[in-house]
PDB file of C-alpha atoms in Angstrom:
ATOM      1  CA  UNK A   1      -1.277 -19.932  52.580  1.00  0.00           C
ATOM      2  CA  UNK A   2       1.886 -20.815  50.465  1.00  0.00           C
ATOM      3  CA  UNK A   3       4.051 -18.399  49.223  1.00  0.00           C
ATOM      4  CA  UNK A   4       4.331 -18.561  45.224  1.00  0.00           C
ATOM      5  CA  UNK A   5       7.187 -20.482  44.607  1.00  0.00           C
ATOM      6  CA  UNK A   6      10.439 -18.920  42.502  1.00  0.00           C
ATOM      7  CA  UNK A   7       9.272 -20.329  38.839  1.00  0.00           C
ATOM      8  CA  UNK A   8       5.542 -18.877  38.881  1.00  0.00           C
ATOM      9  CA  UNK A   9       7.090 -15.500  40.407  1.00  0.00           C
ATOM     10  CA  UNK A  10      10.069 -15.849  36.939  1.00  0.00           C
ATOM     11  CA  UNK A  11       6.816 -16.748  34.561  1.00  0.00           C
ATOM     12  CA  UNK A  12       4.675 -13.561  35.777  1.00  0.00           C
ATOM     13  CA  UNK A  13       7.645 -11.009  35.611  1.00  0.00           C
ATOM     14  CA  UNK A  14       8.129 -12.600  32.520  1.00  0.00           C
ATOM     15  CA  UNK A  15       5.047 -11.743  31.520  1.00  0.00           C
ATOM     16  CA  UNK A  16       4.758  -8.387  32.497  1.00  0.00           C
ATOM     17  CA  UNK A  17       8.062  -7.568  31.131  1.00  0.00           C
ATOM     18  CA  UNK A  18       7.355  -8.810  27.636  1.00  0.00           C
ATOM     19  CA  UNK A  19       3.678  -6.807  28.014  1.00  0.00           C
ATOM     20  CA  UNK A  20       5.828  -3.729  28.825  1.00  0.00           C
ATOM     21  CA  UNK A  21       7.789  -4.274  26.008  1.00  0.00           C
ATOM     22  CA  UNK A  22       5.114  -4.839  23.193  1.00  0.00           C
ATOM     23  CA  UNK A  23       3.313  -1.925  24.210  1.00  0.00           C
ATOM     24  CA  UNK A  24       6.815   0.410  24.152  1.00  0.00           C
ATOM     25  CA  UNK A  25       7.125  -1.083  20.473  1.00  0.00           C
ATOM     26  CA  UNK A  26       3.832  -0.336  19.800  1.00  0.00           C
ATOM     27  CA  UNK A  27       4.189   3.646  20.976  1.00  0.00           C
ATOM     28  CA  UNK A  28       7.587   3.418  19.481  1.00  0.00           C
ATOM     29  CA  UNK A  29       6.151   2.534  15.653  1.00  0.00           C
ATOM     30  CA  UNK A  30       3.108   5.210  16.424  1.00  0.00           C
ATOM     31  CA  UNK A  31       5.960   7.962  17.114  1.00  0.00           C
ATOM     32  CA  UNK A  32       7.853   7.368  14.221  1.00  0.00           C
ATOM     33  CA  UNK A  33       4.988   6.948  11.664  1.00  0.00           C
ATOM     34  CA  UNK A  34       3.702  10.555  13.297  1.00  0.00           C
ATOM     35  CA  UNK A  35       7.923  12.171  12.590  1.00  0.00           C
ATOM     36  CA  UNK A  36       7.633  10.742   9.523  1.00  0.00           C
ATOM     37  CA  UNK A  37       4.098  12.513   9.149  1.00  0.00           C
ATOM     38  CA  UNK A  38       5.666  16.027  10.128  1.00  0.00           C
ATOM     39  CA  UNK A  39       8.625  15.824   7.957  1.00  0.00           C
ATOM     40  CA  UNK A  40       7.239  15.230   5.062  1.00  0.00           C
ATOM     41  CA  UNK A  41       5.188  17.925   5.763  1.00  0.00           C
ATOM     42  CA  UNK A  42       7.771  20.705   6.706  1.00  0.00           C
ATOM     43  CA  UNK A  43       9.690  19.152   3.769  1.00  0.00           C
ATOM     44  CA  UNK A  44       7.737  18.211   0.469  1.00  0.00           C
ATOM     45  CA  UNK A  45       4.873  20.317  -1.080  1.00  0.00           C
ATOM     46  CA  UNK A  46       0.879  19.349   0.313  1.00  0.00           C
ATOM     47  CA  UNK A  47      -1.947  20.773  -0.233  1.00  0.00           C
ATOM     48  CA  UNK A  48      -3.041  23.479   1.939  1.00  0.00           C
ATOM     49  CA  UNK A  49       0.864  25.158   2.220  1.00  0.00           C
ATOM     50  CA  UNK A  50       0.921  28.658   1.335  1.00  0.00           C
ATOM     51  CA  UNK A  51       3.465  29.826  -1.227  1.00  0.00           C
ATOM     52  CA  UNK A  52       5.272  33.056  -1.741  1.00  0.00           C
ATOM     53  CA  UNK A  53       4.207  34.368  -5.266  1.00  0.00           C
ATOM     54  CA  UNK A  54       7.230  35.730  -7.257  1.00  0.00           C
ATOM     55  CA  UNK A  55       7.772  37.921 -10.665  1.00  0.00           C
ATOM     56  CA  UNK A  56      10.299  36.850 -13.402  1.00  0.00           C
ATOM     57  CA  UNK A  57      10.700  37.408 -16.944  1.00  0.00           C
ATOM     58  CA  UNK A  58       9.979  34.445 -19.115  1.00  0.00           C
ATOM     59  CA  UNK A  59      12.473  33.175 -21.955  1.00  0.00           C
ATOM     60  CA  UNK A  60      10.551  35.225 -24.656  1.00  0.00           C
ATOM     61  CA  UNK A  61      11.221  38.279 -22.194  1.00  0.00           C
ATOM     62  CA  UNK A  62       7.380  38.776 -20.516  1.00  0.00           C
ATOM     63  CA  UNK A  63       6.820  39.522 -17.024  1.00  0.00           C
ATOM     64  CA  UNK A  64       5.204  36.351 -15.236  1.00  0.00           C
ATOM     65  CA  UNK A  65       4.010  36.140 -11.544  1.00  0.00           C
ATOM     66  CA  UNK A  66       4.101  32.764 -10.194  1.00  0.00           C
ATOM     67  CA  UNK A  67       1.752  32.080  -7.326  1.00  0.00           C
ATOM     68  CA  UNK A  68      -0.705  34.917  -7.170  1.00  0.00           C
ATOM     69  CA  UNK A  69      -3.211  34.310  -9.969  1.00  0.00           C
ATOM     70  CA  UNK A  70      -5.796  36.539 -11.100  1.00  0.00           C
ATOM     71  CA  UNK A  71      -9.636  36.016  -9.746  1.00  0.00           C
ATOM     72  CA  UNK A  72     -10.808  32.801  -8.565  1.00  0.00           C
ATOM     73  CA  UNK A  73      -9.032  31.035 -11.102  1.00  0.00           C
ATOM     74  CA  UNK A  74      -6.269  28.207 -10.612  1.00  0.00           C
ATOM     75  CA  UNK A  75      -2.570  28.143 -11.669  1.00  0.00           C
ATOM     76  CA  UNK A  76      -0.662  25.190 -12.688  1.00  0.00           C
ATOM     77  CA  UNK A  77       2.978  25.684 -12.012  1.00  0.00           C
ATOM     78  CA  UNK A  78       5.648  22.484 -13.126  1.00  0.00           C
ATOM     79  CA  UNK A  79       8.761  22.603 -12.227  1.00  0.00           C
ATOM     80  CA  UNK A  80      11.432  20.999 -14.331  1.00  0.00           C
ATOM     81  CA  UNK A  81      15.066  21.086 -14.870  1.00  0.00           C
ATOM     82  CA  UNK A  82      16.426  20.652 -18.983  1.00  0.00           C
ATOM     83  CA  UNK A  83      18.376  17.394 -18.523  1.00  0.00           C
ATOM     84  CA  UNK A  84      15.073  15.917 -16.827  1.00  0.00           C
ATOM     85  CA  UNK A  85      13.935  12.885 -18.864  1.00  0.00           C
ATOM     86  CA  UNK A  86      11.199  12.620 -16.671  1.00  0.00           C
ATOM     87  CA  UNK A  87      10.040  16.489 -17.477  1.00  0.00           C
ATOM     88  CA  UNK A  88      10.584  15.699 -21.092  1.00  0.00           C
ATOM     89  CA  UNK A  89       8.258  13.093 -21.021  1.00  0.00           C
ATOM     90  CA  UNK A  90       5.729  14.941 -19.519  1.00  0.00           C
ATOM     91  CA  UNK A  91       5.582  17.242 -21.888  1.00  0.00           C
ATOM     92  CA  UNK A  92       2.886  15.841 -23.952  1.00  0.00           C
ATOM     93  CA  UNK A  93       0.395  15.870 -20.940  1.00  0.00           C
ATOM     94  CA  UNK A  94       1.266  19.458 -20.187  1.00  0.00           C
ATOM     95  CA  UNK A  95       0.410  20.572 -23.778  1.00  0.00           C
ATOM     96  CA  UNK A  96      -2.415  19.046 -23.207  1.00  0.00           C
ATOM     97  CA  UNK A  97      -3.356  20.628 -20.192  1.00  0.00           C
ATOM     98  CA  UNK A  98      -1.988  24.004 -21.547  1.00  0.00           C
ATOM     99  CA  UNK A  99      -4.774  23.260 -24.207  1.00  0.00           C
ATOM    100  CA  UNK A 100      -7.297  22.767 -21.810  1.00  0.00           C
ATOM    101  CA  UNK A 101      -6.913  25.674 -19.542  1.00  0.00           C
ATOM    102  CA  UNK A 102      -6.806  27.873 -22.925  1.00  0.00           C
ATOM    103  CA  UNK A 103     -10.389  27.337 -23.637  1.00  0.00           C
ATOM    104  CA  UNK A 104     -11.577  29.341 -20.937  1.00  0.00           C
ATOM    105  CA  UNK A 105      -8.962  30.981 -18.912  1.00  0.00           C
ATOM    106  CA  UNK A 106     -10.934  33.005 -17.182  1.00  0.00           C
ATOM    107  CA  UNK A 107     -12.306  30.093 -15.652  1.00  0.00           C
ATOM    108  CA  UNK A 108      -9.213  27.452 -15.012  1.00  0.00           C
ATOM    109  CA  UNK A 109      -6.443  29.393 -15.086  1.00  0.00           C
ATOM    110  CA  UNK A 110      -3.051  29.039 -17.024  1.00  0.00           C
ATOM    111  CA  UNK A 111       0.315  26.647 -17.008  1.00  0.00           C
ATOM    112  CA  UNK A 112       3.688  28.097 -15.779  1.00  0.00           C
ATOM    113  CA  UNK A 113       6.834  26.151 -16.677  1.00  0.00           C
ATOM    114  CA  UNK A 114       9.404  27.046 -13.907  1.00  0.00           C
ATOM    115  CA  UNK A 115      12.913  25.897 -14.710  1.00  0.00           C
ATOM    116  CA  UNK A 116      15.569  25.215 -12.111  1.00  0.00           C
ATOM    117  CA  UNK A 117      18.588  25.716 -14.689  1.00  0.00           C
ATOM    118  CA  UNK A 118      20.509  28.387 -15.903  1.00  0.00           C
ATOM    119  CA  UNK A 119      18.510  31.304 -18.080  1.00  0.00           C
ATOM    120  CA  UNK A 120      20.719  30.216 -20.990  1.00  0.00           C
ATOM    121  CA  UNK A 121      19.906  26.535 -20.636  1.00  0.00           C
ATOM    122  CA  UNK A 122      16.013  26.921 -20.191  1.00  0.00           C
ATOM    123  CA  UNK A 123      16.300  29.326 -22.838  1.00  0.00           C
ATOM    124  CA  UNK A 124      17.191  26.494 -25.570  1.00  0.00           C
ATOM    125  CA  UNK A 125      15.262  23.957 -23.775  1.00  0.00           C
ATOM    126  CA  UNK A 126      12.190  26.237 -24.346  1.00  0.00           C
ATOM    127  CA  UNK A 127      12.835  27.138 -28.002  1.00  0.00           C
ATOM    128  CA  UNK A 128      13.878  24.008 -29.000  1.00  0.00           C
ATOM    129  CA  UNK A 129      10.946  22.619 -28.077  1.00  0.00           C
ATOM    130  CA  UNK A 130       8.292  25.150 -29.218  1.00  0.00           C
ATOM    131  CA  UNK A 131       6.518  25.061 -25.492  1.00  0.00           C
ATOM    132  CA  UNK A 132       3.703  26.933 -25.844  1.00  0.00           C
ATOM    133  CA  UNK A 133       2.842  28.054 -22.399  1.00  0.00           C
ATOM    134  CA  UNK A 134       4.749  30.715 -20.470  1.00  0.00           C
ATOM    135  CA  UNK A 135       8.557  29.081 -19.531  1.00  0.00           C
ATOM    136  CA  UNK A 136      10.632  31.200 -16.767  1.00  0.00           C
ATOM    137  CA  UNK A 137      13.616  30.399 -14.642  1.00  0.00           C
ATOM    138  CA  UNK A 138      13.478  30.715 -10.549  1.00  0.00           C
ATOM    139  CA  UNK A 139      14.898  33.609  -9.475  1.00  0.00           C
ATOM    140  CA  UNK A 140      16.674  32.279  -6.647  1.00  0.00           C
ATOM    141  CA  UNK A 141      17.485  28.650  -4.745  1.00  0.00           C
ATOM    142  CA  UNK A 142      15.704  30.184  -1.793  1.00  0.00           C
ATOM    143  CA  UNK A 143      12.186  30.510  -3.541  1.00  0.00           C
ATOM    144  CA  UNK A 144      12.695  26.875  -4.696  1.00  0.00           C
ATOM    145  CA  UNK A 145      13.025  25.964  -0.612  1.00  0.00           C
ATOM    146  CA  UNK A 146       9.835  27.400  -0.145  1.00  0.00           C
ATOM    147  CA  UNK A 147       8.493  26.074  -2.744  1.00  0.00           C
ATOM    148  CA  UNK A 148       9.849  22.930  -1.395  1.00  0.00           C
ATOM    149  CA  UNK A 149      11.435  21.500  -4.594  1.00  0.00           C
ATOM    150  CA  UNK A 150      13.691  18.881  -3.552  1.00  0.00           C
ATOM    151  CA  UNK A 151      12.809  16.525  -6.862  1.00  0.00           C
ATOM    152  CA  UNK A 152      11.630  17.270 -10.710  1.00  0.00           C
ATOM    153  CA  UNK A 153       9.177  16.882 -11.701  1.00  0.00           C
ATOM    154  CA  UNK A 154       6.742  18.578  -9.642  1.00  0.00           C
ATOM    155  CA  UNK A 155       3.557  19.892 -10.151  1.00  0.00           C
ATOM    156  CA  UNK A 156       1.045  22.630  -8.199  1.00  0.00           C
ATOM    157  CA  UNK A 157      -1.642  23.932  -8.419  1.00  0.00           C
ATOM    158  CA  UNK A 158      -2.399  27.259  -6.640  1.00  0.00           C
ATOM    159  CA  UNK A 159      -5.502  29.147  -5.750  1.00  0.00           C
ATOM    160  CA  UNK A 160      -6.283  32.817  -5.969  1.00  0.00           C
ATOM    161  CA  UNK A 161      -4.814  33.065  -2.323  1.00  0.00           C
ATOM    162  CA  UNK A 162      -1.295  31.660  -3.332  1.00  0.00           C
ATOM    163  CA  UNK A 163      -2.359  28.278  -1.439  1.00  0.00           C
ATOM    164  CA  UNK A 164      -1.239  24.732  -2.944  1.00  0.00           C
ATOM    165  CA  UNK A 165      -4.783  23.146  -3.793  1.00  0.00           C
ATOM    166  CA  UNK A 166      -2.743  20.479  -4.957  1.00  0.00           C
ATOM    167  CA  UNK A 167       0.723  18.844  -5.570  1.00  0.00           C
ATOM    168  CA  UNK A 168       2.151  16.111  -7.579  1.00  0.00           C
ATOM    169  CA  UNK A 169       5.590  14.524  -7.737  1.00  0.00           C
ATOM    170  CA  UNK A 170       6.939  12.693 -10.477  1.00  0.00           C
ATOM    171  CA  UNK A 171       5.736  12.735 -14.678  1.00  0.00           C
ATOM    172  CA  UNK A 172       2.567  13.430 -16.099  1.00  0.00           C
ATOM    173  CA  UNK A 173       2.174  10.421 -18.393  1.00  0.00           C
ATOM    174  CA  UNK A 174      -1.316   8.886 -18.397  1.00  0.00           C
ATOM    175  CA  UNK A 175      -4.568  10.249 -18.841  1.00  0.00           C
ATOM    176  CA  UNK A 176      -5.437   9.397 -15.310  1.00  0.00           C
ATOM    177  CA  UNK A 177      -2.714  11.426 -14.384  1.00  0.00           C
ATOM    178  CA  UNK A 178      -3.504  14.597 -16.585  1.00  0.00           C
ATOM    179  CA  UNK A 179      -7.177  13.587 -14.897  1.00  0.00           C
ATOM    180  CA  UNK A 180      -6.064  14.448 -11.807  1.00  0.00           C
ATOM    181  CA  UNK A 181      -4.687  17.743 -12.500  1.00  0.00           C
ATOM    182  CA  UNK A 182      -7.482  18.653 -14.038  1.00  0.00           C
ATOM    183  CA  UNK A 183      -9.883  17.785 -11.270  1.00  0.00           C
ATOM    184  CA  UNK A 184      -8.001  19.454  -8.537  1.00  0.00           C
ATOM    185  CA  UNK A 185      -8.315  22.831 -11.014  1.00  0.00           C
ATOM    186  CA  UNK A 186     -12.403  22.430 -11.360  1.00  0.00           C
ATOM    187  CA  UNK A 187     -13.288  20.691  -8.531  1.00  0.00           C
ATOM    188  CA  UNK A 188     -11.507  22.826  -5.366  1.00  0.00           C
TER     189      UNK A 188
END
């Protein structure tokens, strides 16, 4: 029997090395997509994340309680800041929606502007804009960390059990997208 000579022994470590190496790659890409995964999920709103429900006063001096609504009904909380073009823009779609959950409230639920700015600031923002839902500052950076508002806008909806039944990032400026909201509120 011969002994394999040097070049076939080169071509099959060759071989195995490169085979060792694809597969490496291939756990590599399947361990980063799955970080990826849990980051966004420790760091960005999803649905199923419970949220701490908080009282504040609203701009026209109310009490409002974000994240604990009343019966098996839905609330719809946006977050926005006042020099948000984005938020402005949305604002159409969310007096819409406002409308919406109006005509039976007992059923869907309501609309809660939260604003991320100063009291003063959301203050004008609110009044110069006529917003007809309920408008009320954060209390505190820390509730927007749980929360998990890293970008406006942003959009939830919670259940009766303070749970996200669904999120949205960016502005509400189709139908589609007003749609959506909508459906989550009904249909969950």
């Amino acid at each position: 029997m011969n002994a394999p000579d040097r070049s076939t022994v080169t071509a099959v470590f060759a071989l195995l090395l490169a085979a060792a190496v694809l597969t490496l790659g291939v756990r590599n890409r399947a361990l980063q997509e799955r970080n990826r995964g849990l980051v966004q999920r420790f760091t960005e709103p999803h649905a199923g994340m419970l949220i701490p429900s908080f009282a504040a006063a609203t701009v026209r001096g109310d009490m409002a309680v974000v994240g604990n609504p009343t019966g098996d009904t839905r609330q719809v909380v946006f977050f926005f800041t006042t020099t948000c073009s984005y938020c402005r823009a949305s604002l159409d779609k969310l007096r819409d929606l406002s409308t919406e959950l109006k005509r039976t409230p007992q059923t869907y639920g309501e609309l809660v502007m939260v604003g991320l700015d100063s009291t003063a600031a959301v203050r004008r923002y609110a009044d110069s804009l006529q917003l007809p839902m309920p408008v009320l500052m954060i209390p505190s950076q820390r509730l927007a960390l749980l929360y998990r508002v890293r970008a406006v806008p942003q959009l939830m909806v919670l259940d009766s059990a303070g749970r996200a039944v669904f999120t949205r990032a960016g502005p509400l400026l189709t139908q589609a997208s007003l749609d959506s909201v909508l459906a989550s509120i009904l249909f969950t």
